[in-house]
Amino acid sequence: MLFFLKRFVKIGLVVIIIFFLIFIILIETTLQPILNDICEVEVTGILTTVINKGINQANSGLSYNDMVRIQTNKQGHIILMEPNLKFVNKLSSDITLEIQRRLNNLTEQIITIPISQIFGVEILSKFSPRINARIIPHGAIKTDVVDEFDSVGINQTRHRLYLKVDTKVRVVVPLTGAEIAVSTQVPMTEAVIVGQVPQVYVGLEKGLFKEGIIKKKE
């Protein structure tokens, strides 16, 4: 009798282990991508708030003229537009450090995700059990200034400047974890330029601030 009981326990343990492994594989292959998508939305929202606060802290009092130099001729026509690279690089460095400092404080940041949301049942999200996910900053922060021109009237052109921030975080949930790349773009400053803006600037595919124009410290 004792022999059969031990044999039954061993078989039971094997069955439990098999089901556990199947459950892990199911999470990795089916649920993990869905969970990653949900986490990415949540994390992007959190990081956007952090980045906005970092920008506001680092660029208090920032004006458009700090970042862009405009030269006109005697008739008042624009003959030259150029980024103030020295100022932009200093600003970018300050913002990156401030964002990094704030991201480091997210080490204990916990987001809760309704299990029903993972299975696409939004209506039960208020009553569903939840799993906790922990955000861990992972990797360097890359910042770039990007910009765009658009017409807002006769001889009036709006020039908008944004800060593009790319970073990575690791989201840790029970049994698994994933690295999520987050890219967000937030407005910095803008100006409405009165007068004819040369098409050589308006037509720039990557704007006045070409990608990679910010020099990175070695």
Coordinates of N, CA and C in Angstrom, one line a residue:
M1 N 0.8 -1.2 0.0 CA 0.0 0.0 0.0 C 0.9 1.3 0.0
L2 N 1.9 1.2 0.9 CA 2.8 2.4 1.0 C 3.5 2.6 -0.4
F3 N 3.9 1.4 -1.0 CA 4.6 1.5 -2.3 C 3.8 2.2 -3.3
F4 N 2.5 1.8 -3.4 CA 1.6 2.5 -4.4 C 1.3 3.9 -4.1
L5 N 1.3 4.3 -2.8 CA 1.1 5.7 -2.4 C 2.3 6.5 -2.8
K6 N 3.5 6.0 -2.6 CA 4.7 6.7 -3.0 C 4.7 6.9 -4.5
R7 N 4.4 5.8 -5.2 CA 4.3 5.8 -6.7 C 3.3 6.9 -7.2
F8 N 2.2 6.9 -6.5 CA 1.1 7.9 -6.9 C 1.6 9.3 -6.6
V9 N 2.3 9.6 -5.5 CA 2.9 10.9 -5.2 C 3.9 11.3 -6.3
K10 N 4.8 10.3 -6.7 CA 5.8 10.6 -7.7 C 5.1 11.0 -9.0
I11 N 4.1 10.2 -9.4 CA 3.4 10.5 -10.7 C 2.7 11.8 -10.6
G12 N 2.1 12.1 -9.4 CA 1.5 13.4 -9.3 C 2.4 14.6 -9.4
L13 N 3.6 14.4 -8.8 CA 4.6 15.5 -8.9 C 5.1 15.7 -10.4
V14 N 5.3 14.5 -11.1 CA 5.7 14.6 -12.5 C 4.6 15.4 -13.3
V15 N 3.3 15.0 -13.0 CA 2.2 15.7 -13.8 C 2.2 17.2 -13.5
I16 N 2.4 17.5 -12.2 CA 2.4 18.9 -11.8 C 3.5 19.7 -12.5
I17 N 4.7 19.1 -12.5 CA 5.9 19.7 -13.2 C 5.6 19.9 -14.7
I18 N 5.0 18.8 -15.3 CA 4.7 18.9 -16.7 C 3.7 20.1 -17.0
F19 N 2.7 20.1 -16.2 CA 1.7 21.2 -16.4 C 2.4 22.6 -16.1
F20 N 3.3 22.6 -15.1 CA 3.9 23.9 -14.8 C 4.8 24.3 -16.0
L21 N 5.5 23.4 -16.6 CA 6.3 23.7 -17.8 C 5.5 24.1 -19.0
I22 N 4.3 23.4 -19.2 CA 3.4 23.8 -20.2 C 2.9 25.2 -20.0
F23 N 2.6 25.6 -18.7 CA 2.1 26.9 -18.4 C 3.2 28.0 -18.7
I24 N 4.5 27.7 -18.4 CA 5.6 28.6 -18.7 C 5.7 28.8 -20.2
I25 N 5.6 27.7 -20.9 CA 5.7 27.8 -22.4 C 4.6 28.6 -22.9
L26 N 3.4 28.4 -22.4 CA 2.2 29.1 -22.8 C 2.4 30.6 -22.6
I27 N 3.0 31.0 -21.4 CA 3.2 32.4 -21.2 C 4.2 33.0 -22.1
E28 N 5.3 32.2 -22.4 CA 6.4 32.7 -23.2 C 5.9 32.9 -24.7
T29 N 5.1 32.0 -25.2 CA 4.8 32.0 -26.6 C 3.5 32.7 -26.9
T30 N 2.5 32.7 -26.0 CA 1.2 33.3 -26.3 C 1.0 34.5 -25.5
L31 N 1.1 34.5 -24.2 CA 0.8 35.6 -23.3 C 1.8 36.7 -23.2
Q32 N 3.1 36.3 -23.4 CA 4.2 37.2 -23.2 C 4.1 38.4 -24.2
P33 N 3.9 38.1 -25.5 CA 3.8 39.3 -26.4 C 2.6 40.2 -26.0
I34 N 1.5 39.6 -25.6 CA 0.4 40.5 -25.2 C 0.7 41.3 -24.0
L35 N 1.4 40.6 -23.0 CA 1.8 41.3 -21.8 C 2.8 42.4 -22.1
N36 N 3.7 42.1 -23.0 CA 4.6 43.2 -23.4 C 4.0 44.4 -24.0
D37 N 3.0 44.2 -24.8 CA 2.2 45.3 -25.4 C 1.5 46.1 -24.4
I38 N 0.9 45.4 -23.4 CA 0.2 46.2 -22.3 C 1.2 46.9 -21.5
C39 N 2.3 46.3 -21.2 CA 3.4 47.0 -20.4 C 3.9 48.2 -21.1
E40 N 4.1 48.0 -22.4 CA 4.7 49.1 -23.2 C 3.8 50.3 -23.2
V41 N 2.5 50.1 -23.3 CA 1.6 51.3 -23.2 C 1.7 51.9 -21.8
E42 N 1.7 51.1 -20.8 CA 1.7 51.7 -19.4 C 3.1 52.4 -19.2
V43 N 4.2 51.7 -19.6 CA 5.5 52.3 -19.4 C 5.7 53.6 -20.2
T44 N 5.2 53.6 -21.4 CA 5.4 54.8 -22.2 C 4.7 56.0 -21.6
G45 N 3.5 55.7 -21.0 CA 2.8 56.8 -20.3 C 3.6 57.3 -19.2
I46 N 4.1 56.4 -18.4 CA 4.9 56.8 -17.2 C 6.2 57.6 -17.6
L47 N 6.9 57.0 -18.7 CA 8.1 57.7 -19.1 C 7.8 59.0 -19.7
T48 N 6.7 59.2 -20.4 CA 6.4 60.5 -21.0 C 6.2 61.5 -19.9
T49 N 5.6 61.1 -18.8 CA 5.4 62.1 -17.7 C 6.8 62.4 -17.1
V50 N 7.6 61.4 -16.9 CA 9.0 61.6 -16.4 C 9.8 62.5 -17.3
I51 N 9.7 62.2 -18.6 CA 10.5 63.0 -19.6 C 10.0 64.5 -19.6
N52 N 8.7 64.7 -19.6 CA 8.2 66.0 -19.5 C 8.7 66.8 -18.3
K53 N 8.6 66.1 -17.2 CA 9.1 66.8 -15.9 C 10.6 67.1 -16.0
G54 N 11.3 66.1 -16.6 CA 12.8 66.3 -16.7 C 13.1 67.5 -17.6
I55 N 12.3 67.6 -18.7 CA 12.5 68.7 -19.7 C 12.2 70.0 -19.0
N56 N 11.0 70.1 -18.3 CA 10.6 71.3 -17.7 C 11.6 71.7 -16.6
Q57 N 12.2 70.8 -15.9 CA 13.2 71.1 -14.9 C 14.5 71.6 -15.5
A58 N 14.9 71.0 -16.6 CA 16.2 71.4 -17.2 C 16.1 72.6 -18.1
N59 N 15.0 72.8 -18.7 CA 14.9 73.9 -19.7 C 14.0 75.1 -19.3
S60 N 13.9 75.3 -18.0 CA 13.1 76.4 -17.5 C 13.5 77.7 -18.1
G61 N 12.6 78.4 -18.7 CA 12.8 79.7 -19.4 C 13.3 79.5 -20.8
L62 N 13.3 78.3 -21.4 CA 13.7 78.1 -22.7 C 12.9 78.9 -23.7
S63 N 13.6 79.5 -24.7 CA 12.8 80.2 -25.8 C 13.3 79.7 -27.1
Y64 N 12.5 79.9 -28.1 CA 12.8 79.5 -29.5 C 14.2 80.1 -29.9
N65 N 14.4 81.4 -29.6 CA 15.6 82.1 -30.1 C 16.9 81.5 -29.4
D66 N 16.7 80.8 -28.3 CA 17.9 80.2 -27.7 C 18.4 79.0 -28.6
M67 N 17.5 78.4 -29.3 CA 17.8 77.2 -30.1 C 18.1 77.4 -31.6
V68 N 17.5 78.5 -32.1 CA 17.6 78.8 -33.5 C 18.0 80.2 -33.8
R69 N 19.0 80.4 -34.6 CA 19.5 81.7 -35.0 C 18.9 82.0 -36.4
I70 N 18.3 83.2 -36.5 CA 17.7 83.6 -37.8 C 18.3 84.9 -38.2
Q71 N 18.8 85.0 -39.4 CA 19.4 86.2 -40.0 C 18.5 86.7 -41.1
T72 N 18.3 88.0 -41.2 CA 17.5 88.6 -42.3 C 18.4 89.6 -43.0
N73 N 17.9 89.9 -44.2 CA 18.6 91.0 -45.0 C 18.0 92.3 -44.7
K74 N 18.4 93.4 -45.4 CA 17.8 94.7 -45.2 C 16.3 94.8 -45.4
Q75 N 15.8 93.9 -46.3 CA 14.4 93.9 -46.6 C 13.6 93.1 -45.6
G76 N 14.3 92.5 -44.6 CA 13.6 91.7 -43.6 C 13.4 90.3 -44.1
H77 N 13.9 89.9 -45.2 CA 13.7 88.5 -45.7 C 14.8 87.6 -45.0
I78 N 14.3 86.4 -44.6 CA 15.2 85.4 -44.0 C 16.2 84.9 -45.0
I79 N 17.5 85.0 -44.6 CA 18.5 84.5 -45.5 C 19.3 83.4 -44.9
L80 N 19.1 83.2 -43.5 CA 19.8 82.1 -42.9 C 19.1 81.6 -41.6
M81 N 19.0 80.3 -41.5 CA 18.4 79.7 -40.3 C 19.4 78.6 -39.9
E82 N 19.8 78.6 -38.6 CA 20.8 77.6 -38.2 C 20.5 77.3 -36.7
P83 N 20.7 76.0 -36.3 CA 20.6 75.7 -34.9 C 21.8 76.2 -34.1
N84 N 21.5 76.6 -32.9 CA 22.5 77.0 -32.0 C 23.1 75.7 -31.3
L85 N 24.1 75.1 -32.0 CA 24.5 73.8 -31.6 C 25.1 73.8 -30.2
K86 N 25.9 74.8 -29.8 CA 26.5 74.8 -28.5 C 25.4 74.8 -27.4
F87 N 24.4 75.6 -27.6 CA 23.3 75.7 -26.6 C 22.5 74.3 -26.6
V88 N 22.2 73.8 -27.8 CA 21.4 72.6 -28.0 C 22.1 71.4 -27.3
N89 N 23.4 71.3 -27.5 CA 24.2 70.2 -26.9 C 24.2 70.3 -25.4
K90 N 24.4 71.5 -24.9 CA 24.3 71.7 -23.4 C 23.0 71.4 -22.9
L91 N 21.9 71.8 -23.6 CA 20.6 71.6 -23.1 C 20.3 70.1 -23.2
S92 N 20.7 69.4 -24.2 CA 20.4 68.0 -24.4 C 21.1 67.2 -23.3
S93 N 22.4 67.6 -22.9 CA 23.1 66.9 -21.9 C 22.4 67.1 -20.5
D94 N 21.9 68.3 -20.2 CA 21.3 68.6 -19.0 C 20.0 67.8 -18.9
I95 N 19.2 67.8 -20.0 CA 17.9 67.0 -20.0 C 18.2 65.5 -19.8
T96 N 19.2 65.0 -20.5 CA 19.5 63.6 -20.4 C 19.8 63.2 -19.0
L97 N 20.6 64.0 -18.3 CA 21.0 63.7 -16.9 C 19.8 63.8 -16.0
E98 N 18.9 64.8 -16.2 CA 17.7 64.9 -15.4 C 16.8 63.8 -15.6
I99 N 16.6 63.4 -16.9 CA 15.7 62.2 -17.2 C 16.3 60.9 -16.6
Q100 N 17.6 60.8 -16.7 CA 18.3 59.6 -16.1 C 18.1 59.5 -14.6
R101 N 18.2 60.7 -14.0 CA 18.0 60.7 -12.5 C 16.6 60.3 -12.1
R102 N 15.6 60.8 -12.9 CA 14.2 60.5 -12.6 C 13.9 59.0 -12.9
L103 N 14.5 58.5 -14.0 CA 14.3 57.1 -14.3 C 14.9 56.2 -13.2
N104 N 16.0 56.6 -12.7 CA 16.6 55.8 -11.6 C 15.7 55.6 -10.4
N105 N 14.8 56.6 -10.2 CA 13.9 56.6 -9.1 C 12.7 55.7 -9.4
L106 N 12.6 55.2 -10.7 CA 11.5 54.3 -11.0 C 11.8 52.8 -10.7
T107 N 13.0 52.5 -10.1 CA 13.4 51.2 -9.8 C 12.3 50.4 -9.0
E108 N 11.7 51.1 -8.1 CA 10.6 50.5 -7.3 C 9.2 50.7 -7.9
Q109 N 9.1 51.3 -9.1 CA 7.8 51.6 -9.7 C 7.1 50.3 -10.0
I110 N 5.9 50.2 -9.5 CA 5.1 49.0 -9.8 C 3.9 49.4 -10.6
I111 N 3.6 48.6 -11.6 CA 2.4 48.8 -12.4 C 1.5 47.5 -12.2
T112 N 0.2 47.7 -12.1 CA -0.6 46.5 -11.9 C -1.4 46.3 -13.2
I113 N -1.5 45.1 -13.6 CA -2.2 44.7 -14.8 C -3.3 43.7 -14.5
P114 N -4.6 44.0 -14.9 CA -5.6 43.0 -14.7 C -5.4 41.8 -15.6
I115 N -5.5 40.6 -15.0 CA -5.3 39.3 -15.8 C -6.2 39.2 -16.9
S116 N -7.5 39.7 -16.7 CA -8.5 39.7 -17.8 C -8.1 40.5 -19.0
Q117 N -7.3 41.6 -18.7 CA -6.8 42.4 -19.8 C -5.9 41.7 -20.7
I118 N -5.1 40.8 -20.1 CA -4.1 40.0 -20.9 C -4.9 39.1 -21.9
F119 N -6.1 38.6 -21.5 CA -6.9 37.7 -22.3 C -7.9 38.5 -23.2
G120 N -7.8 39.8 -23.1 CA -8.6 40.7 -24.0 C -10.0 40.9 -23.5
V121 N -10.3 40.6 -22.2 CA -11.6 40.8 -21.6 C -11.6 42.1 -20.8
E122 N -11.8 43.2 -21.5 CA -11.7 44.5 -20.8 C -12.8 44.7 -19.8
I123 N -14.0 44.2 -20.1 CA -15.1 44.5 -19.3 C -15.0 44.0 -17.8
L124 N -14.1 43.0 -17.6 CA -13.9 42.4 -16.3 C -12.7 42.9 -15.6
S125 N -12.1 43.9 -16.2 CA -10.8 44.4 -15.6 C -10.9 45.0 -14.2
K126 N -12.1 45.5 -13.8 CA -12.2 46.1 -12.5 C -12.3 45.0 -11.4
F127 N -12.8 43.8 -11.9 CA -13.0 42.7 -10.9 C -11.9 41.6 -11.0
S128 N -11.1 41.7 -12.0 CA -10.1 40.6 -12.2 C -8.9 40.7 -11.3
P129 N -8.4 39.5 -10.9 CA -7.1 39.5 -10.2 C -6.0 40.2 -11.0
R130 N -5.0 40.7 -10.3 CA -4.0 41.5 -11.0 C -2.6 40.9 -10.7
I131 N -1.8 41.2 -11.7 CA -0.4 40.8 -11.5 C 0.5 42.1 -11.5
N132 N 1.5 42.1 -10.7 CA 2.4 43.3 -10.5 C 3.6 43.2 -11.5
A133 N 3.9 44.3 -12.1 CA 5.1 44.3 -12.9 C 6.0 45.5 -12.4
R134 N 7.3 45.2 -12.3 CA 8.2 46.1 -11.8 C 9.1 46.7 -12.9
I135 N 9.2 48.0 -12.9 CA 10.0 48.7 -14.0 C 11.4 48.9 -13.5
I136 N 12.4 48.5 -14.4 CA 13.8 48.6 -14.1 C 14.5 49.3 -15.2
P137 N 15.0 50.6 -15.1 CA 15.7 51.2 -16.1 C 16.8 50.4 -16.7
H138 N 17.0 50.3 -18.0 CA 18.0 49.4 -18.6 C 18.5 50.0 -19.9
G139 N 19.8 50.4 -19.9 CA 20.4 50.9 -21.1 C 20.4 52.4 -21.0
A140 N 21.2 53.0 -22.0 CA 21.4 54.4 -22.0 C 20.2 55.2 -22.6
I141 N 20.2 56.5 -22.4 CA 19.2 57.3 -23.0 C 19.7 58.0 -24.2
K142 N 19.0 58.0 -25.3 CA 19.4 58.7 -26.5 C 18.5 59.9 -26.7
T143 N 19.0 61.1 -26.9 CA 18.1 62.2 -27.1 C 18.5 62.9 -28.5
D144 N 17.5 63.3 -29.2 CA 17.7 64.1 -30.4 C 16.6 65.2 -30.5
V145 N 17.0 66.3 -31.0 CA 16.1 67.4 -31.3 C 15.6 67.2 -32.8
V146 N 14.3 67.1 -32.9 CA 13.7 67.0 -34.2 C 12.7 68.2 -34.4
D147 N 12.5 68.5 -35.6 CA 11.6 69.7 -35.9 C 10.8 69.6 -37.2
E148 N 9.9 70.5 -37.3 CA 9.0 70.5 -38.5 C 8.5 71.9 -38.8
F149 N 8.3 72.1 -40.1 CA 7.8 73.4 -40.5 C 6.4 73.1 -41.1
D150 N 5.4 74.0 -40.8 CA 4.1 73.9 -41.4 C 3.5 75.3 -41.6
S151 N 2.8 75.5 -42.7 CA 2.2 76.8 -43.0 C 1.0 77.0 -42.1
V152 N 0.9 78.3 -41.6 CA -0.3 78.6 -40.8 C -1.0 79.8 -41.3
G153 N -0.6 80.3 -42.5 CA -1.3 81.5 -43.1 C -0.4 82.0 -44.2
I154 N -0.8 83.1 -44.7 CA 0.0 83.8 -45.8 C 1.3 84.4 -45.2
N155 N 2.4 83.9 -45.7 CA 3.7 84.3 -45.2 C 3.9 84.1 -43.7
Q156 N 3.3 83.1 -43.2 CA 3.4 82.7 -41.8 C 3.7 81.2 -41.8
T157 N 4.8 80.9 -41.1 CA 5.3 79.5 -41.0 C 5.5 79.1 -39.5
R158 N 4.9 78.1 -39.1 CA 5.2 77.6 -37.7 C 6.4 76.6 -37.7
H159 N 7.3 76.9 -36.8 CA 8.5 76.0 -36.7 C 8.4 75.4 -35.3
R160 N 8.2 74.1 -35.2 CA 8.1 73.4 -34.0 C 9.3 72.5 -33.7
L161 N 9.8 72.6 -32.4 CA 10.9 71.8 -32.0 C 10.5 70.8 -31.0
Y162 N 10.9 69.5 -31.2 CA 10.6 68.5 -30.2 C 11.9 67.8 -29.7
L163 N 11.7 67.2 -28.6 CA 12.8 66.3 -28.1 C 12.4 64.9 -28.2
K164 N 13.2 64.1 -29.0 CA 12.9 62.7 -29.1 C 13.8 61.9 -28.2
V165 N 13.2 61.1 -27.4 CA 13.9 60.3 -26.3 C 13.7 58.8 -26.6
D166 N 14.8 58.1 -26.7 CA 14.8 56.7 -26.8 C 15.5 56.1 -25.6
T167 N 14.9 55.1 -25.0 CA 15.5 54.4 -23.9 C 15.0 53.0 -23.8
K168 N 15.5 52.2 -22.9 CA 15.0 50.8 -22.7 C 14.7 50.6 -21.2
V169 N 13.7 49.9 -20.9 CA 13.5 49.5 -19.6 C 13.2 48.0 -19.6
R170 N 13.4 47.4 -18.4 CA 13.1 46.0 -18.2 C 11.9 45.9 -17.3
V171 N 10.9 45.2 -17.8 CA 9.7 45.0 -17.0 C 9.7 43.5 -16.5
V172 N 9.7 43.4 -15.2 CA 9.7 42.1 -14.5 C 8.4 41.8 -14.0
V173 N 7.8 40.6 -14.4 CA 6.6 40.1 -13.9 C 6.8 38.7 -13.4
P174 N 5.9 38.2 -12.6 CA 6.1 36.8 -12.1 C 6.4 35.8 -13.2
L175 N 7.4 35.0 -13.0 CA 7.9 33.9 -13.9 C 8.7 34.4 -15.1
T176 N 8.6 35.7 -15.4 CA 9.3 36.1 -16.7 C 9.6 37.6 -16.6
G177 N 10.2 38.1 -17.7 CA 10.5 39.5 -17.8 C 10.8 39.8 -19.2
A178 N 10.8 41.1 -19.6 CA 11.1 41.5 -21.0 C 11.7 42.8 -21.0
E179 N 12.5 43.0 -22.0 CA 13.1 44.3 -22.3 C 12.3 45.1 -23.3
I180 N 11.9 46.3 -23.0 CA 11.0 47.1 -23.8 C 11.7 48.3 -24.2
A181 N 11.8 48.6 -25.5 CA 12.3 49.8 -26.1 C 11.2 50.8 -26.1
V182 N 11.5 52.0 -25.6 CA 10.5 53.1 -25.5 C 11.0 54.3 -26.3
S183 N 10.2 54.8 -27.2 CA 10.5 56.0 -27.9 C 9.4 57.0 -27.8
T184 N 9.7 58.2 -27.3 CA 8.6 59.2 -27.2 C 9.1 60.5 -27.6
Q185 N 8.2 61.4 -28.1 CA 8.6 62.7 -28.6 C 7.7 63.7 -27.9
V186 N 8.4 64.7 -27.3 CA 7.6 65.7 -26.6 C 8.0 67.1 -27.1
P187 N 7.0 68.1 -27.1 CA 7.3 69.4 -27.6 C 8.2 70.2 -26.7
M188 N 9.1 71.0 -27.3 CA 10.0 71.8 -26.5 C 9.6 73.3 -26.6
T189 N 9.6 73.8 -27.8 CA 9.3 75.2 -28.1 C 8.8 75.3 -29.5
E190 N 8.2 76.5 -29.9 CA 7.8 76.7 -31.2 C 7.8 78.2 -31.5
A191 N 7.7 78.6 -32.7 CA 7.6 80.0 -33.1 C 6.9 80.1 -34.4
V192 N 6.1 81.2 -34.6 CA 5.5 81.5 -35.9 C 6.3 82.5 -36.5
I193 N 6.9 82.2 -37.6 CA 7.8 83.1 -38.3 C 7.0 83.8 -39.4
V194 N 7.1 85.1 -39.3 CA 6.4 86.0 -40.2 C 7.3 86.4 -41.3
G195 N 6.9 86.2 -42.5 CA 7.8 86.4 -43.7 C 8.0 85.1 -44.4
Q196 N 8.6 85.3 -45.6 CA 8.9 84.1 -46.4 C 10.1 83.3 -45.9
V197 N 9.8 82.1 -45.6 CA 10.9 81.2 -45.2 C 11.4 80.4 -46.4
P198 N 12.7 80.5 -46.7 CA 13.2 79.9 -47.9 C 12.9 78.4 -47.9
Q199 N 12.5 77.9 -49.1 CA 12.1 76.5 -49.3 C 13.2 75.5 -49.0
V200 N 14.5 76.0 -49.0 CA 15.6 75.1 -48.7 C 15.5 74.6 -47.2
Y201 N 14.8 75.4 -46.4 CA 14.6 75.0 -45.0 C 13.3 74.3 -44.8
V202 N 12.2 74.8 -45.4 CA 10.9 74.2 -45.2 C 10.9 72.8 -45.9
G203 N 11.7 72.6 -46.9 CA 11.7 71.3 -47.6 C 12.7 70.3 -47.1
L204 N 13.4 70.6 -46.0 CA 14.3 69.7 -45.5 C 13.6 68.4 -45.0
E205 N 14.0 67.3 -45.5 CA 13.3 66.0 -45.2 C 13.4 65.8 -43.7
K206 N 14.5 66.1 -43.0 CA 14.7 65.8 -41.6 C 14.6 67.1 -40.8
G207 N 14.2 68.2 -41.4 CA 14.1 69.4 -40.6 C 15.4 70.1 -40.5
L208 N 15.4 71.2 -39.8 CA 16.6 72.0 -39.6 C 17.6 71.2 -38.7
F209 N 17.0 70.5 -37.7 CA 17.9 69.7 -36.8 C 17.9 68.3 -37.4
K210 N 18.9 68.0 -38.1 CA 19.0 66.7 -38.7 C 19.4 65.7 -37.7
E211 N 18.9 64.4 -37.9 CA 19.1 63.4 -36.9 C 20.6 63.2 -36.7
G212 N 21.0 63.1 -35.4 CA 22.4 62.9 -35.1 C 23.2 64.2 -34.9
I213 N 22.4 65.4 -35.0 CA 23.1 66.7 -35.0 C 23.7 66.9 -33.6
I214 N 23.0 66.3 -32.6 CA 23.5 66.5 -31.2 C 24.7 65.7 -31.0
K215 N 25.8 66.3 -30.5 CA 27.0 65.5 -30.2 C 26.9 64.8 -28.9
K216 N 27.3 63.6 -28.9 CA 27.3 62.8 -27.7 C 28.7 62.8 -27.1
K217 N 28.7 62.8 -25.7 CA 29.9 62.8 -25.0 C 30.5 61.4 -25.1
E218 N 31.8 61.3 -25.3 CA 32.4 60.0 -25.3 C 32.6 59.4 -23.9

